[in-house]
GROMACS .gro file of C-alpha atoms in nm:
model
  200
    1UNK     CA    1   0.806  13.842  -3.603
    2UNK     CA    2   0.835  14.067  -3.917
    3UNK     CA    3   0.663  14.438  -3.913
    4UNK     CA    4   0.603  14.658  -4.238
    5UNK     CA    5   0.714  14.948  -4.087
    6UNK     CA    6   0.713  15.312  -4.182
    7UNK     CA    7   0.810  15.611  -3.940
    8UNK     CA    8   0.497  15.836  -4.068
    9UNK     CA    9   0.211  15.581  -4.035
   10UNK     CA   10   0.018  15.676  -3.696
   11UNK     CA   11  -0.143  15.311  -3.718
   12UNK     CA   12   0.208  15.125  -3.707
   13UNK     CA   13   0.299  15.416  -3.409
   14UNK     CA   14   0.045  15.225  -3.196
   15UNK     CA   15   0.112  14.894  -3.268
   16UNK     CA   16   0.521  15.001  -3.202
   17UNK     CA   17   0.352  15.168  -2.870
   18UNK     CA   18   0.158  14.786  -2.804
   19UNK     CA   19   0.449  14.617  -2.841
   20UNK     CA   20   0.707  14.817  -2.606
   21UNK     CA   21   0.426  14.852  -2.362
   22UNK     CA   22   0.403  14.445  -2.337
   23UNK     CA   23   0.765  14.368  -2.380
   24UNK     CA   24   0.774  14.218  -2.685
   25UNK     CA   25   0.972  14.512  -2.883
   26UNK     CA   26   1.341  14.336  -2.901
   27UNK     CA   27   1.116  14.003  -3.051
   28UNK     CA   28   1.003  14.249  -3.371
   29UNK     CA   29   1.209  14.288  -3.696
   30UNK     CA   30   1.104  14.588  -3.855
   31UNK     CA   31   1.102  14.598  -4.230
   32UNK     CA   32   1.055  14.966  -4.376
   33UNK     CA   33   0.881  14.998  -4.669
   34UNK     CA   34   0.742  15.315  -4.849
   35UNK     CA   35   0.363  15.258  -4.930
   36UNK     CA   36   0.158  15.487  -5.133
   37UNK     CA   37  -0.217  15.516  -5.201
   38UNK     CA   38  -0.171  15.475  -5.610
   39UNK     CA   39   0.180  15.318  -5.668
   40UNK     CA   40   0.058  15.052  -5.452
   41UNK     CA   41   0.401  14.801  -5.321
   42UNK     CA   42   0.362  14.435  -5.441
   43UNK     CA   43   0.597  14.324  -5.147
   44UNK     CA   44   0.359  14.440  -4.925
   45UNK     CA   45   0.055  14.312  -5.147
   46UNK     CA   46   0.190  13.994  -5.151
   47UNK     CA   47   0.097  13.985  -4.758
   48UNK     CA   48  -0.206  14.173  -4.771
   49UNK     CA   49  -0.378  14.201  -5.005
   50UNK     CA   50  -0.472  14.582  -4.868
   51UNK     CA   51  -0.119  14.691  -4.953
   52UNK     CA   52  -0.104  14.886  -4.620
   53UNK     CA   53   0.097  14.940  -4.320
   54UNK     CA   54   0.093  14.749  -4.025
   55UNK     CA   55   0.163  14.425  -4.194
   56UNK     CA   56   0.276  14.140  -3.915
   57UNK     CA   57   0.434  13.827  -4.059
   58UNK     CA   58   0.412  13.625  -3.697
   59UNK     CA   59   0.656  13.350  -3.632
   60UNK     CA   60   0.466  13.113  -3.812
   61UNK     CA   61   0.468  13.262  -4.129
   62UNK     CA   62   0.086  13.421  -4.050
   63UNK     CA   63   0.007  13.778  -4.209
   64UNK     CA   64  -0.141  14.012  -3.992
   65UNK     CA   65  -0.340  14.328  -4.049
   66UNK     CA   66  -0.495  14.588  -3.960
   67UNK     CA   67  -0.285  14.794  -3.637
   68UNK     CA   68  -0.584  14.663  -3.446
   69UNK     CA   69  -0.570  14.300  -3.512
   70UNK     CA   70  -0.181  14.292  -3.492
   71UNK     CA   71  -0.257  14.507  -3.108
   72UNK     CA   72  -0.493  14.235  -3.011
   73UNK     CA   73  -0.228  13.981  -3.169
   74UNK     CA   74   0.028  14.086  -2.926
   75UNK     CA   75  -0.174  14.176  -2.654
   76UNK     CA   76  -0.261  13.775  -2.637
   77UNK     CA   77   0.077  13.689  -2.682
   78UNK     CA   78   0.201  13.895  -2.373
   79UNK     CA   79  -0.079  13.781  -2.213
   80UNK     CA   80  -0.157  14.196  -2.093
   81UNK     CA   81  -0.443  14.409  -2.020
   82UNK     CA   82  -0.446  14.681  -2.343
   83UNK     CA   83  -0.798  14.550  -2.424
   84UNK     CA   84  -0.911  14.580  -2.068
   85UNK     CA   85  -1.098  14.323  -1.901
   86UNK     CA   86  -1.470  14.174  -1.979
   87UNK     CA   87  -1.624  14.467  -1.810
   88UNK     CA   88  -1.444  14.723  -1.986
   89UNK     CA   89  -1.356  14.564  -2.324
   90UNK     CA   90  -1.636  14.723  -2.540
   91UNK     CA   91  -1.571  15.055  -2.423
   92UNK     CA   92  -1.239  15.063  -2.519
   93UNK     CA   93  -1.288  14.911  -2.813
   94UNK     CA   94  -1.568  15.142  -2.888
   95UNK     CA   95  -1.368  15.411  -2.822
   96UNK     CA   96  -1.084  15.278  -2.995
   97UNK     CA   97  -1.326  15.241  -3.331
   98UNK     CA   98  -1.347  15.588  -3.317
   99UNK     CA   99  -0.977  15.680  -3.322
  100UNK     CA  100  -0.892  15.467  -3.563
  101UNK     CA  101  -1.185  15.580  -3.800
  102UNK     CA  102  -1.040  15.934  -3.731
  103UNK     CA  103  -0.690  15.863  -3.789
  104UNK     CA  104  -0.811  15.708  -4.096
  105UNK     CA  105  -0.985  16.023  -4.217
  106UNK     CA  106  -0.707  16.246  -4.148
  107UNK     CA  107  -0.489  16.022  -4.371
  108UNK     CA  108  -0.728  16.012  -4.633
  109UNK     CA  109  -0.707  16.414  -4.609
  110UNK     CA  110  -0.329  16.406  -4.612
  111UNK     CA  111  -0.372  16.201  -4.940
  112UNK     CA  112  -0.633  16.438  -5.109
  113UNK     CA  113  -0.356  16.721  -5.014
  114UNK     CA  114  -0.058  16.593  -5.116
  115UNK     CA  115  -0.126  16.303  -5.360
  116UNK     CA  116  -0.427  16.419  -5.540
  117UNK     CA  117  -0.357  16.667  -5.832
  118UNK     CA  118  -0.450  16.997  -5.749
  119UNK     CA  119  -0.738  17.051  -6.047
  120UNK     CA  120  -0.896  16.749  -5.891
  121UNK     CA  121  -0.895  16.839  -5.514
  122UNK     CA  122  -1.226  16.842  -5.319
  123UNK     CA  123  -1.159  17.083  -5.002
  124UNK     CA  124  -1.503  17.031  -4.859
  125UNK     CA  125  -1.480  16.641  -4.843
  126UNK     CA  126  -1.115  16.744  -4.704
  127UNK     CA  127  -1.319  16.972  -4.395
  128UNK     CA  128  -1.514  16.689  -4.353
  129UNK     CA  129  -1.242  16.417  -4.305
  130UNK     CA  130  -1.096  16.687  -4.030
  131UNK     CA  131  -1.449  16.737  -3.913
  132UNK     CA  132  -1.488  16.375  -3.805
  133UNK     CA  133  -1.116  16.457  -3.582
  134UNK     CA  134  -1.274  16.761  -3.446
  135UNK     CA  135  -1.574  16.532  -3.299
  136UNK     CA  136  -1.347  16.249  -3.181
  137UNK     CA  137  -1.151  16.538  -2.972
  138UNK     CA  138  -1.472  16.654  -2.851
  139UNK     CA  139  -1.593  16.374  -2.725
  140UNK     CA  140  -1.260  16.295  -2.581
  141UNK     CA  141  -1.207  16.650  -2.400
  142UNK     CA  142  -1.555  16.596  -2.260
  143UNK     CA  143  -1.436  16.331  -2.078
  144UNK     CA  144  -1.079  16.378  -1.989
  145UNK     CA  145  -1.062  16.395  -1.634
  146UNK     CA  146  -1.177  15.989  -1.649
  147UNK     CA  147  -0.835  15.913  -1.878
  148UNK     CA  148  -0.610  15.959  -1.606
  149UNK     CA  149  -0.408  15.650  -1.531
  150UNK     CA  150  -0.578  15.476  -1.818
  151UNK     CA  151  -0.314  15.317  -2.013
  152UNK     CA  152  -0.513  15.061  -2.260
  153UNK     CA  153  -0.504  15.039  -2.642
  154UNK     CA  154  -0.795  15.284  -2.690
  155UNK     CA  155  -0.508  15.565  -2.528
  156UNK     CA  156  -0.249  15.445  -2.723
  157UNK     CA  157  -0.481  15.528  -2.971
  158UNK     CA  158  -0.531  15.885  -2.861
  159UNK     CA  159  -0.213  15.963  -2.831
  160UNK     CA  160  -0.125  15.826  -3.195
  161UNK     CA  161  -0.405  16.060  -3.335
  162UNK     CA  162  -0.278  16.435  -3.130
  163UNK     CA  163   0.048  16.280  -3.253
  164UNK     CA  164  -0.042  16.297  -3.598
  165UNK     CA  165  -0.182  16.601  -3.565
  166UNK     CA  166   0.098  16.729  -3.477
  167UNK     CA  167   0.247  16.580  -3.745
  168UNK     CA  168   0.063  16.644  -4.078
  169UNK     CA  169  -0.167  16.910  -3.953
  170UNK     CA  170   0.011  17.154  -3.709
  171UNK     CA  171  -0.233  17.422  -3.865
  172UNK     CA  172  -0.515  17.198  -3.707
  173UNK     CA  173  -0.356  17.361  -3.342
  174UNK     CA  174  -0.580  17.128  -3.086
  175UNK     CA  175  -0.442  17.216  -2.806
  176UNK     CA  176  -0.592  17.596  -2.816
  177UNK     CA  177  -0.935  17.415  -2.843
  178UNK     CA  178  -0.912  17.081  -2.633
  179UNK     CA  179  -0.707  17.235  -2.321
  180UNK     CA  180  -0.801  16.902  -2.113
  181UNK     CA  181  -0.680  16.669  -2.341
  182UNK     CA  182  -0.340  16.905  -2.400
  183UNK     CA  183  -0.283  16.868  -2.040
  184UNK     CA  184  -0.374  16.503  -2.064
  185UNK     CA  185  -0.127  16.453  -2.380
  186UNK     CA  186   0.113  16.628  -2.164
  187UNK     CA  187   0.184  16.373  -1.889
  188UNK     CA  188   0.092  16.049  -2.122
  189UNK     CA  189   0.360  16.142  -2.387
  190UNK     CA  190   0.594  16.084  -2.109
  191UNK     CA  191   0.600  15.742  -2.105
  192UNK     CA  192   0.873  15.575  -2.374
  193UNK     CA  193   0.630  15.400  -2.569
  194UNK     CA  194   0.503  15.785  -2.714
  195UNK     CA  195   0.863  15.917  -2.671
  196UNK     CA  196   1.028  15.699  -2.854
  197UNK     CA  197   0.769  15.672  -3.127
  198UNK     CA  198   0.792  16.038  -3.241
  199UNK     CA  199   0.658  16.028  -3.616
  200UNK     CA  200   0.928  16.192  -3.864
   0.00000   0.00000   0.00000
C-alpha cells in the first residue's frame, strides 16, 4: 500500500496511529507530498480528485480517501476493533464525526491565517472555526472519566485534534480550560502510536 503522506496533516496522524495500532505499519509506503489549499498537486489529483491528504493507493491499485475511509479500510484488513462493535459503532462514529469536523475547521483557520492575504482575512469566521473546537472539547471534558481504557478510532481521533492544537494553535492553551481531558491526553499520548506520530 501507498500513503500521501505529510508530517503536519492531523488527518494522515490518525490514519499513521490506525495503522501501527493494527500492525499493518511496515506493509505502508509513505509518499510525502506538499499539498496546498490553492496550488492544488496534480499527483495527488490524479488519485483524488479532492487533492488532499490521506490518499491510500491499496494493493490493488484502489484510491482511498478520506482518513476515515482509509481507518475503516485498514481496520477490515486487520480484522480489529477501532470501530467498536455493533453496540458501540455509532457512538464512536458519532463522536468521531465530530472530531474530524473540528479538525477540519481548525485547518480551515490555519489556512485563513497563513494562506489568505491579510486585506482579505475574516477573523470572526476564524473565532468561529475555533469555536466549533472549543465545543468538541467541551463535550469531550464533560465526559472524560468514561474515555479511560478506550482505545478506538474516535480516540485516535482526540488525540490527533489536542495534537494539533498543540501544533498550530499553542495560543489556543486547552489544557488550562479542559483539565480532564489534559490528564486524559496525558496517559493516552503514551502509547507509540501518539509518540511516534508527533506532528512537525
Amino acid at each position: 500500500m501507498k500513503l500521501y503522506y505529510s508530517t503536519s496533516s492531523p488527518f494522515v496522524r490518525k490514519v499513521m496511529m490506525a495503522a501501527q495500532e493494527l500492525g499493518l505499519l511496515d506493509q505502508i509506503e509513505k509518499e510525502t507530498v506538499q499539498v496546498h489549499p490553492v496550488n492544488r498537486l496534480q499527483t495527488v489529483i490524479a488519485a483524488n480528485p479532492l487533492g488532499q491528504v490521506p490518499t491510500l493507493i491499496t494493493d490493488d491499485g484502489q484510491a482511498l480517501y478520506d482518513s476515515r475511509v482509509i481507518c475503516e479500510y485498514l481496520n477490515d484488513k486487520a480484522n480489529g476493533s477501532l470501530f467498536g462493535n455493533q453496540e458501540s459503532r455509532w457512538g464512536i462514529l458519532s463522536e468521531l464525526a465530530a472530531l474530524d469536523g473540528s479538525l477540519s475547521a481548525l485547518v480551515l483557520a490555519r489556512y485563513e491565517i497563513g494562506v489568505r492575504p491579510v486585506e482579505l482575512q475574516w477573523l470572526p469566521w476564524v473565532d468561529a472555526q475555533m469555536d466549533k473546537a472549543r465545543t468538541t472539547l467541551d463535550y469531550f471534558e464533560g465526559k472524560a472519566e468514561s474515555l479511560d481504557g478506550r482505545a478506538d478510532i474516535a480516540m485516535l481521533g482526540l488525540a490527533c485534534l489536542l495534537g494539533y492544537l498543540d501544533f498550530r494553535f499553542a495560543h489556543f492553551d486547552w489544557r488550562k480550560s479542559y483539565p480532564k481531558l489534559n490528564a486524559w491526553n496525558t496517559q493516552f499520548s503514551q502509547r507509540p502510536s501518539v509518540l511516534q506520530t508527533v506532528p512537525f
